[in-house]
Coordinates of C-alpha atoms in Angstrom, one line a residue:
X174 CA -83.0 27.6 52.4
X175 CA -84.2 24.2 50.9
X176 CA -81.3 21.3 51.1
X177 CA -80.1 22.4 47.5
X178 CA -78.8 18.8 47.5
X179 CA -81.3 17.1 48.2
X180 CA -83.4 18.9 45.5
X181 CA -85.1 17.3 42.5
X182 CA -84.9 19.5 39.5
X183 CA -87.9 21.6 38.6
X184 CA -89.6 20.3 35.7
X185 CA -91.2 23.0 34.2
X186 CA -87.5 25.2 32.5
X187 CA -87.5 29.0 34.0
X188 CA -86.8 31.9 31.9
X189 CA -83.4 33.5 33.6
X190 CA -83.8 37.3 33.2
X191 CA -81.1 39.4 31.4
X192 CA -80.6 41.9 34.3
X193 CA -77.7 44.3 33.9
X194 CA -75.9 44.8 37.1
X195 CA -74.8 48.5 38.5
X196 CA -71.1 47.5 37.7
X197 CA -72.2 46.9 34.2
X198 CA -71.4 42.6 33.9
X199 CA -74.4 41.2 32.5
X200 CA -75.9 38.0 33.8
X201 CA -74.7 35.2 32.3
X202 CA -77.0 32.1 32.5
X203 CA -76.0 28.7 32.9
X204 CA -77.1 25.1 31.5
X205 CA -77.3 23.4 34.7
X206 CA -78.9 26.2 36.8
X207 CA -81.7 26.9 34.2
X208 CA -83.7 25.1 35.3
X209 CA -83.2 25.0 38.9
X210 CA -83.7 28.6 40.2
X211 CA -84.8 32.0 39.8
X212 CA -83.0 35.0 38.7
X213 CA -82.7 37.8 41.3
X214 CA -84.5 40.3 42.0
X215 CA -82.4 43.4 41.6
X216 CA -82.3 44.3 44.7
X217 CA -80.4 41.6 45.9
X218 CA -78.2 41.5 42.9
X219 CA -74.6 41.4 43.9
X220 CA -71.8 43.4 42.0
X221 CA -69.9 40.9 40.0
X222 CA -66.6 39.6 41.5
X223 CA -67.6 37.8 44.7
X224 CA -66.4 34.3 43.9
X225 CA -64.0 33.7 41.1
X226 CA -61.3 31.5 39.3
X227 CA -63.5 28.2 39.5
X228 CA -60.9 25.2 38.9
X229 CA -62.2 21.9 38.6
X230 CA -59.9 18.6 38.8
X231 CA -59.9 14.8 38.6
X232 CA -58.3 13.5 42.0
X233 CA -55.2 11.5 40.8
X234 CA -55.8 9.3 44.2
X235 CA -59.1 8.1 43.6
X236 CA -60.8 8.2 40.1
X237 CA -64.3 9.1 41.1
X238 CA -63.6 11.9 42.8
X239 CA -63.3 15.8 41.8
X240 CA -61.3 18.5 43.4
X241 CA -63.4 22.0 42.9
X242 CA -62.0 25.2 44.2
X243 CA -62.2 28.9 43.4
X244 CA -61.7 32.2 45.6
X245 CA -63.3 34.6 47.3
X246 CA -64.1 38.2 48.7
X247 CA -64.8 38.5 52.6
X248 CA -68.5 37.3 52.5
X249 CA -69.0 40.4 55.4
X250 CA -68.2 42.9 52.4
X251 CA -70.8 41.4 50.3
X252 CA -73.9 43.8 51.9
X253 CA -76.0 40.8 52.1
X254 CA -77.4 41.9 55.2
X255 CA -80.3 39.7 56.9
X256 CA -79.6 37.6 54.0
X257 CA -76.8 36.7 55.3
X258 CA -77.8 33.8 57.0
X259 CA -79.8 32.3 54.0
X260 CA -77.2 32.8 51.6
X261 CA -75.0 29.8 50.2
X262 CA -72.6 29.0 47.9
X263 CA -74.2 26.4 45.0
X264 CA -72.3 23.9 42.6
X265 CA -73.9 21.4 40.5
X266 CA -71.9 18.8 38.7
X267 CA -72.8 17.2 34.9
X268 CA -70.7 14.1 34.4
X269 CA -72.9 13.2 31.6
X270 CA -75.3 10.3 33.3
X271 CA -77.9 12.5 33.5
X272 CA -78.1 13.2 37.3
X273 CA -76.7 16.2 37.8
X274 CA -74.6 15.8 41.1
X275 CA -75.1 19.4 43.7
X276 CA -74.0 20.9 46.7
X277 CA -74.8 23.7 48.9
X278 CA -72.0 25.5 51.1
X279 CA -71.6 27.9 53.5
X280 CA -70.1 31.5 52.6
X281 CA -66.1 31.5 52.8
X282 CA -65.2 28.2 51.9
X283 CA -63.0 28.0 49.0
X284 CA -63.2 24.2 47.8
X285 CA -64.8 20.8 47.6
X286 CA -64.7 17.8 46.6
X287 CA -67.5 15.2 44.7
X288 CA -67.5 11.7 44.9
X289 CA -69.0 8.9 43.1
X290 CA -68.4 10.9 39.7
X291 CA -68.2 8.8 36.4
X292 CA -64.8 8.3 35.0
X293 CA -63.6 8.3 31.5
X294 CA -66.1 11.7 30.8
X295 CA -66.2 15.2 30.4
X296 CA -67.6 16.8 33.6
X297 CA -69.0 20.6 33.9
X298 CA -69.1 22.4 37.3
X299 CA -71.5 25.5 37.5
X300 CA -71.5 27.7 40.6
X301 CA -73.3 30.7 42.2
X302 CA -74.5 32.5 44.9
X303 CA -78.2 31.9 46.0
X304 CA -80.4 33.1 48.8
X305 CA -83.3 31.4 50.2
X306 CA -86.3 33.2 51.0
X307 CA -89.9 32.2 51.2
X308 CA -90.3 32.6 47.5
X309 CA -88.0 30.7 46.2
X310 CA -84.6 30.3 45.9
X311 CA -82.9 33.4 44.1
X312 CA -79.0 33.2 41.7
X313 CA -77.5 36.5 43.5
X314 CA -74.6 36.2 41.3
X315 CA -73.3 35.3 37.9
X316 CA -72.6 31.4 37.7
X317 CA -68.9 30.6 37.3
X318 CA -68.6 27.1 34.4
X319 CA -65.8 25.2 33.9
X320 CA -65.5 21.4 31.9
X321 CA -62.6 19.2 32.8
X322 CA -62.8 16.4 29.6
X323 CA -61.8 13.1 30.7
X324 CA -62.3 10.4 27.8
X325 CA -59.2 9.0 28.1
X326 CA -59.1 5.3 29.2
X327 CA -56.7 3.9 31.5
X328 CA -53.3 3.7 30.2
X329 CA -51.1 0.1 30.8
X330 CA -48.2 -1.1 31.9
X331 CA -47.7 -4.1 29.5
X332 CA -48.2 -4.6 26.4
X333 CA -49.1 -8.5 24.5
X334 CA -47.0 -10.2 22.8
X335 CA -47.0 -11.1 19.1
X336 CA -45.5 -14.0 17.2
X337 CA -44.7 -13.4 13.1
X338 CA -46.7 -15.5 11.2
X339 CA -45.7 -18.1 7.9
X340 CA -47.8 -17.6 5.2
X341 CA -46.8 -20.8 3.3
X342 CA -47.0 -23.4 5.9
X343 CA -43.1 -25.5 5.7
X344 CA -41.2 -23.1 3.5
X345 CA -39.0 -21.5 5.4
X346 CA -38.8 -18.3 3.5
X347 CA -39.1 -15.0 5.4
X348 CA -42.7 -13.5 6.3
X349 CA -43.9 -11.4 3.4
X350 CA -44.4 -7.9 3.7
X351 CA -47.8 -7.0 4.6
X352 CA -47.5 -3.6 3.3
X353 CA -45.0 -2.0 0.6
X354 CA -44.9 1.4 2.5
X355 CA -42.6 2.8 4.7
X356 CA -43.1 1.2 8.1
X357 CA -44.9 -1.6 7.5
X358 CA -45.8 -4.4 10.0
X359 CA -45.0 -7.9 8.9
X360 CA -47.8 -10.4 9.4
X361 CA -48.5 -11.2 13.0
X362 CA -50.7 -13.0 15.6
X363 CA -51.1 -12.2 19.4
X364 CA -49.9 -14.6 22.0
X365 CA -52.3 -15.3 24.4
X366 CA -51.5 -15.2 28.2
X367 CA -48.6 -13.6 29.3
X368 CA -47.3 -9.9 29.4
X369 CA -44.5 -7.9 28.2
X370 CA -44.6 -5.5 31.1
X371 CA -42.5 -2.2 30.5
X372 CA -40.7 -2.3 33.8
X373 CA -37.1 -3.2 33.3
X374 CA -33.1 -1.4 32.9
X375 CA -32.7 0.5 29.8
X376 CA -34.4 1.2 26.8
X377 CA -35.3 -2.7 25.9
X378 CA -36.7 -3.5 29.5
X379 CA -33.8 -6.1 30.2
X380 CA -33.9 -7.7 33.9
X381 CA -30.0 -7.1 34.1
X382 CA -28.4 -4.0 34.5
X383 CA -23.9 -3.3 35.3
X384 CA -22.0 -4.8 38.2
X385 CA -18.7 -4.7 37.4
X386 CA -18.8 -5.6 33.4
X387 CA -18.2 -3.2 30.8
X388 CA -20.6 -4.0 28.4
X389 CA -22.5 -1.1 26.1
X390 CA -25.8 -0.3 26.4
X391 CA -28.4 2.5 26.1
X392 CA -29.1 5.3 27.0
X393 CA -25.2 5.7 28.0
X394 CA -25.9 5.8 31.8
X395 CA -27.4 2.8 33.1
X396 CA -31.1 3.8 34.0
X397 CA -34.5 1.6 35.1
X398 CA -37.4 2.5 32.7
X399 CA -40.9 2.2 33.5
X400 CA -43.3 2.7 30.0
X401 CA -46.9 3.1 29.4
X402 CA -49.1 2.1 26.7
X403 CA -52.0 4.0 25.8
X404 CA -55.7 2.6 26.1
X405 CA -56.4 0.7 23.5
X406 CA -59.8 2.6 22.7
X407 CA -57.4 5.4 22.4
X408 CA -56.6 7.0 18.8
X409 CA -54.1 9.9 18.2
X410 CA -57.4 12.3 17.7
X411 CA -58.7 11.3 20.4
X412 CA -56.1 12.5 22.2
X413 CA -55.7 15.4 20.8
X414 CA -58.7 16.6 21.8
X415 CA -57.9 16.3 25.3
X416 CA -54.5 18.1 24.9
X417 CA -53.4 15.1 26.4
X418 CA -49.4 16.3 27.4
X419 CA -48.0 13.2 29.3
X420 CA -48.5 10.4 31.6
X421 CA -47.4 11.2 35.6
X422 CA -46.0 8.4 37.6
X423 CA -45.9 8.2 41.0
X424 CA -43.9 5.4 43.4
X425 CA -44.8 4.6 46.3
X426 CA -42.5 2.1 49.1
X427 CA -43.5 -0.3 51.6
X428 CA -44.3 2.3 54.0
X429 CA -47.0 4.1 52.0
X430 CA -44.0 7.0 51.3
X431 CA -43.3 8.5 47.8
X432 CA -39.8 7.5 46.2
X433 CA -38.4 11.0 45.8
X434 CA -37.0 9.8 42.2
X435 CA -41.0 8.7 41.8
X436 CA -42.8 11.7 43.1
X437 CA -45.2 12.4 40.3
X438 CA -42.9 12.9 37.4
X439 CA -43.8 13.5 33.9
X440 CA -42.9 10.7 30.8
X441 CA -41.9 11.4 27.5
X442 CA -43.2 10.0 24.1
X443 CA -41.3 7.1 22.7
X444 CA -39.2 7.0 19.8
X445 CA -37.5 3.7 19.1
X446 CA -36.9 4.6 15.6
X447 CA -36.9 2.4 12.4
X448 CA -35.2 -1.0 11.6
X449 CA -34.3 -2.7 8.1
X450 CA -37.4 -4.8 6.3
X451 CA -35.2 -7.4 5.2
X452 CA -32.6 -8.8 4.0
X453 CA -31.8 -6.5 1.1
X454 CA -33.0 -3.5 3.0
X455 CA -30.6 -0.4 3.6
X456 CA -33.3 2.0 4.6
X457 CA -34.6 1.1 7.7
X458 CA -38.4 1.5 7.4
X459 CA -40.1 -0.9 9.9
X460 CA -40.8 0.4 13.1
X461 CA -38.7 -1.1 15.5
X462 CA -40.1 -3.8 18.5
X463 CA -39.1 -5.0 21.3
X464 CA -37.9 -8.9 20.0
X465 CA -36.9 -11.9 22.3
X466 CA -33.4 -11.6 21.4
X467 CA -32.2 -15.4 22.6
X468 CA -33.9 -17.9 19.9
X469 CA -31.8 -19.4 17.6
X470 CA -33.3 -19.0 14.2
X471 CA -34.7 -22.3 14.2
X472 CA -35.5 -22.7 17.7
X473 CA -38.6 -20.5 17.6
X474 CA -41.3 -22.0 20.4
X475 CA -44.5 -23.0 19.5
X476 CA -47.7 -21.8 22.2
X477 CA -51.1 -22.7 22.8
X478 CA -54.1 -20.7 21.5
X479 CA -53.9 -19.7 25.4
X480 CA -50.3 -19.1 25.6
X481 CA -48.8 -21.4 27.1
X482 CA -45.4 -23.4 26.0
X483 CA -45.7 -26.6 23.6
X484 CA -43.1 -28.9 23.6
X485 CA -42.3 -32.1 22.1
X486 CA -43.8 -35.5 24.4
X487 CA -40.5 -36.0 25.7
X488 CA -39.5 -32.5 27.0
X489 CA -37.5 -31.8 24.2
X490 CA -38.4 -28.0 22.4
X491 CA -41.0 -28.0 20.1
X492 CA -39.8 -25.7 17.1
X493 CA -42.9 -23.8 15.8
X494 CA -45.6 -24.3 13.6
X495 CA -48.1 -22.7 11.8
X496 CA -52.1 -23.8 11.8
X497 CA -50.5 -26.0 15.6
X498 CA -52.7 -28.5 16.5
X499 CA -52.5 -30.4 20.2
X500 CA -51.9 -33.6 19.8
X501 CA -51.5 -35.8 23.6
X502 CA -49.7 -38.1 22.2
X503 CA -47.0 -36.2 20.4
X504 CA -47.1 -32.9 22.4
X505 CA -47.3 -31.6 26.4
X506 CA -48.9 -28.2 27.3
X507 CA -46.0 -27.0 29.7
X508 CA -48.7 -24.6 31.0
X509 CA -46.0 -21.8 31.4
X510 CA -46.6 -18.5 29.9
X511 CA -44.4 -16.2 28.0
X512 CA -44.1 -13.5 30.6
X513 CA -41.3 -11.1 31.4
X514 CA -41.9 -10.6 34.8
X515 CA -43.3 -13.5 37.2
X516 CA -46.7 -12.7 38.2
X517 CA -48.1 -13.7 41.5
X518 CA -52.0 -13.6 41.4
X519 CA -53.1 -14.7 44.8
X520 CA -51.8 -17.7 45.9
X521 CA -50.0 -19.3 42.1
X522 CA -47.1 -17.5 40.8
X523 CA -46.7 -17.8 36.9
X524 CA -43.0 -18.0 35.8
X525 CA -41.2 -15.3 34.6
X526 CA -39.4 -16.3 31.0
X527 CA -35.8 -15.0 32.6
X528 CA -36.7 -16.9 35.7
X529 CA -33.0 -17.7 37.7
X530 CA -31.8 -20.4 38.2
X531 CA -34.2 -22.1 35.3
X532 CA -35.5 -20.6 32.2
X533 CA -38.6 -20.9 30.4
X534 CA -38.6 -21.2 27.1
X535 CA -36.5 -23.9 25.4
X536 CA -33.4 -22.8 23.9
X537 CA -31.3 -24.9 21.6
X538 CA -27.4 -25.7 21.9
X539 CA -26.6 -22.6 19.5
X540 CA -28.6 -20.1 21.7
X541 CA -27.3 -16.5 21.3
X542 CA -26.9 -15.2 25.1
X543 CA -25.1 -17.0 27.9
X544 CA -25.6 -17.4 30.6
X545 CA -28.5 -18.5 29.7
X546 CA -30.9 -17.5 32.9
X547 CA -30.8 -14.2 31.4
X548 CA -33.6 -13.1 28.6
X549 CA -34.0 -9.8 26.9
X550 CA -35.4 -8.1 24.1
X551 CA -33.5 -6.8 20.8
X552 CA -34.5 -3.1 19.6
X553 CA -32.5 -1.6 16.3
X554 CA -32.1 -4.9 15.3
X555 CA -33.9 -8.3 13.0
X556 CA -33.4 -11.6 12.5
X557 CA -31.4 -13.4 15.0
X558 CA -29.4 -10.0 15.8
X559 CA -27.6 -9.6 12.8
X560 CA -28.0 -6.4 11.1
X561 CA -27.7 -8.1 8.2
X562 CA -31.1 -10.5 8.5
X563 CA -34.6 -10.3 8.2
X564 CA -37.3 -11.1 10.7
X565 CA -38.4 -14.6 9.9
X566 CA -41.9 -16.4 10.8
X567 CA -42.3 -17.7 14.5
X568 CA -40.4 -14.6 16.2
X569 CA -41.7 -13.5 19.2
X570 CA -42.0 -9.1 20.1
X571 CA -44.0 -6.8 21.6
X572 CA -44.7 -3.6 21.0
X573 CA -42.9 -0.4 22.6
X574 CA -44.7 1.4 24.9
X575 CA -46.2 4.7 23.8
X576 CA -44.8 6.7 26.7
X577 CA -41.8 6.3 29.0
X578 CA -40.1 7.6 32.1
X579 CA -36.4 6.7 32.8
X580 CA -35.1 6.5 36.4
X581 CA -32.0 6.2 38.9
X582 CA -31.1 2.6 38.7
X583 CA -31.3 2.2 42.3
X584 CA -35.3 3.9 42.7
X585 CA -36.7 0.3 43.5
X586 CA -35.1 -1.1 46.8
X587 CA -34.1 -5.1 46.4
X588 CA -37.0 -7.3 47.7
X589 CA -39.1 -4.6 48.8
X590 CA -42.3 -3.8 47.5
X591 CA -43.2 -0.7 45.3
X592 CA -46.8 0.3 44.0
X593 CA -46.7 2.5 40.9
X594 CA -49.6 4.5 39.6
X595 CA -49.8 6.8 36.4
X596 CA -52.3 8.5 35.1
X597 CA -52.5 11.1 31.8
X598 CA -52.8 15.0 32.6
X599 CA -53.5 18.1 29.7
X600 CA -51.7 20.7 29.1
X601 CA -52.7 22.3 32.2
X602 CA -51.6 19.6 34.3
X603 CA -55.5 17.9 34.8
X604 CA -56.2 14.5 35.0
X605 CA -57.7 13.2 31.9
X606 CA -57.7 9.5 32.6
X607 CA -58.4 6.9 35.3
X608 CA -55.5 5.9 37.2
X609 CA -53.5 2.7 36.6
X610 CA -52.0 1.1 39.4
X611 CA -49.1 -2.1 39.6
X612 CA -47.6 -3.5 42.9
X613 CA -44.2 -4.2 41.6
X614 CA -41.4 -6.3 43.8
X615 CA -38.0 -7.0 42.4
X616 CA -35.1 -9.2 43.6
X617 CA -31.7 -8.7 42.8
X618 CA -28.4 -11.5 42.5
X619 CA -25.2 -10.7 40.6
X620 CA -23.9 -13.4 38.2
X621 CA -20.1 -13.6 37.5
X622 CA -19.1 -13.7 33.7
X623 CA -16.7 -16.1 32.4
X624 CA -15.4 -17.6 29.2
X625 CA -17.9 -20.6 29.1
X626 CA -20.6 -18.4 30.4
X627 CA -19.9 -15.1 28.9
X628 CA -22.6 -12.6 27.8
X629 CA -23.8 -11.4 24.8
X630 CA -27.2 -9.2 23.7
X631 CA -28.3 -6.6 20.6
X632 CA -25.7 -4.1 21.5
X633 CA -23.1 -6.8 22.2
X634 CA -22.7 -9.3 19.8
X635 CA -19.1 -10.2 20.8
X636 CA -19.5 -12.5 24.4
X637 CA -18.5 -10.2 27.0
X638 CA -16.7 -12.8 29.3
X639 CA -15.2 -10.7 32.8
X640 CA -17.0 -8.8 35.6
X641 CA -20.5 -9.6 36.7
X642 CA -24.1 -8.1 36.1
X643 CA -27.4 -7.5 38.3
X644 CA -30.2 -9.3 37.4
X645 CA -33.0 -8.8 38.5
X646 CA -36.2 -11.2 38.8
X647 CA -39.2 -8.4 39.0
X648 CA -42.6 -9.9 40.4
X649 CA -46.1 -8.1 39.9
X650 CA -48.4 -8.9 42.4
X651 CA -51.9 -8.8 41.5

């Protein structure tokens, strides 16, 4: 038989011949063999049920590839006879570049695999049984199809962040609504540079977590959350085309060994629910974010078009502006990055904005949390904390992510490395998207609570002064 892989495809289409088998199961032609081979002659025609229950899957451990299996009869029951020997099993692959990907097998095996197949694209196997003679190659069976859609892109695990913007330059009044309906977003811009990664304890991604304090938080058992936002070419249709059912997460130690907490476990959708619009508001319509909780209300900073910190010539915090401009004599570019994580890309490590022992973004006398190495984000909440405030221009958030997975506190081992990948499966458990990948290492130390360095956050506005907390400084490594 030729080397069916090797094979160009015909270029003059064949008619495939309607030919009713004795067992009654009618051929049924496929779009990829069309035009490759010949429909048998009955005499070799096999009784329908040789091969069967074709699956086709993304690898989740390397994007390009695809996982094809299917079963079997015992190819000596098949009555092939001096065929035998010039008999194979044929699959060609469609992954929509238009160059059809094939292989040729020997009888009996039960799966494959394809490499080098596009990502992000629906991809149809198509397989048969042929026999080579010195007429041509001849489909011997009826050709098994099955699509796999992948059009998903790949999903993240940070988010930007976004500062509320001031209409009327110097007013001080509260951002106007953007929107009069129900869930409005106020006016915003994004800030360039760093990340809000969706690695962190409980549901607002803090880097501390208990010691010995009693302190409320949520959920009600302390967890670590990991989140994942969707590709941003993504829409809810979209998805819903794919039966997209959930993102899987797998962790991965030092060793190259899966956390048993981490072993490709399912996340759930997010719901962080609705805050108040403003001041006046009893209703709680906007959706909720994830808000840098520690500015005073008139300590908002001011950043770069890049990202990066302004402050005032003399080191002093710059309290923000709208329409900024540099200015070298009035203004220094700190050149750190609003980040909640420090990020170590080869060789330069950017600082992380709850950096211990030093912070990174100024905070004024009346800052809300103490001690003050320790940043985090407000949920349920606007203004400054209060319940009772509005969001107000130059307030920094980020978005929730769209999906999240929570975890035993202790899955990540202190100042060890852990590499977590997720991609998004359909309701049959395949993999519709390209995997995502982040090289995670965390660092723990405990910090003792007292009455001049007590602690305070959106779920506890009163300073919780006795015990001490874990906090942890988490560094991606790129």
């Amino acid at each position: 038989m030729k080397n069916i892989g090797a094979r160009a495809l015909k270029s003059i289409p064949l008619v495939l011949l309607a030919l009713i088998t004795a067992g009654g199961a009618s051929f049924a032609g496929g779009d990829l063999f069309d035009d490759d081979y010949f429909d048998c002659p009955a005499r070799t025609r096999l009784r329908h049920g040789q091969i069967a229950d074709l699956t086709v899957s993304r690898d989740s451990d390397d994007a390009d590839e695809v996982n094809v299996s299917w079963t079997s009869t015992d190819p000596a029951s098949w009555g092939l006879g001096s065929n035998t020997f010039n008999t194979f099993l044929v699959l060609l692959l469609d992954d929509e570049d238009g160059d059809p990907l094939s292989q040729s097998l020997s009888l009996g095996l039960n799966k494959t695999t394809f490499d080098g197949v596009k990502t992000a694209a629906e991809v149809t196997v198509e397989m048969a049984i042929v026999v080579g003679t010195s007429h041509g190659d001849y489909l011997i069976s009826d050709i098994l199809r099955q699509d796999i859609n992948q059009n998903l892109g790949t999903p993240s695990f940070s988010g930007k962040w976004y500062q509320l913007l001031q209409t009327t330059p110097g007013t001080g009044y509260e951002t106007p609504d953007a929107d009069e309906a129900p869930g409005h977003q106020y006016t915003f811009e994004e800030v360039g540079g760093g990340s809000m990664y969706y690695i962190g304890y409980n549901e607002n991604f803090a880097n501390y977590r208990k010691g010995t304090a009693n302190y409320v938080h949520k959920p009600a058992t302390p967890r670590l959350r990991i989140g994942l936002a969707h590709d941003v070419n993504d829409d809810e249709q979209g998805r819903d085309n794919v039966d997209f059912e959930s993102y899987i997460i797998r962790i991965v130690d030092s060793d190259g060994d899966v956390v048993t907490e981490g072993d490709d476990v399912p996340t759930s959708a997010s719901d962080y629910g609705f805050g108040i619009n403003s001041n006046t508001d009893t209703t709680r319509q906007t959706l909720n974010k994830l808000w840098i909780h520690d500015l005073a209300d008139t300590s908002y900073p001011t950043f770069s078009n890049s990202g990066t910190l302004i402050r005032n010539a003399n080191g002093s915090g710059f309290l923000y502006a709208s329409n900024f401009v540099f200015n070298a004599g009035a203004h220094i570019d700190t050149g750190e990055i609003l980040s909640n994580v420090r990020v170590k890309d080869g060789s330069q490590i950017t600082p992380a904005m709850h950096q211990l022992p030093a912070t990174v973004l100024t905070r004024m006398d009346d800052n809300e949390v103490a001690p003050p190495s320790i940043s985090m984000m407000k949920v349920d909440t606007t203004g400054n904390g209060n319940q009772t405030l509005y969001r107000d221009a130059g307030q920094v958030f980020a978005h929730p992510p769209d999906e999240y997975r929570d975890f035993a506190v202790d899955t990540l081992t202190t100042d060890e490395s852990h590499t977590i990948t997720a991609w998004a499966v359909n309701e049959d458990g395949e993999v519709i998207s390209p995997v995502a990948t982040v090289k995670v290492h965390p660092t723990d130390n405990t910090v003792t609570l007292t009455a001049t360095a007590g602690f305070e956050d959106y779920l506890n506005q009163t300073a919780i002064d006795t015990g001490t907390l874990v906090v942890t400084t988490f560094t991606v490594i790129k």
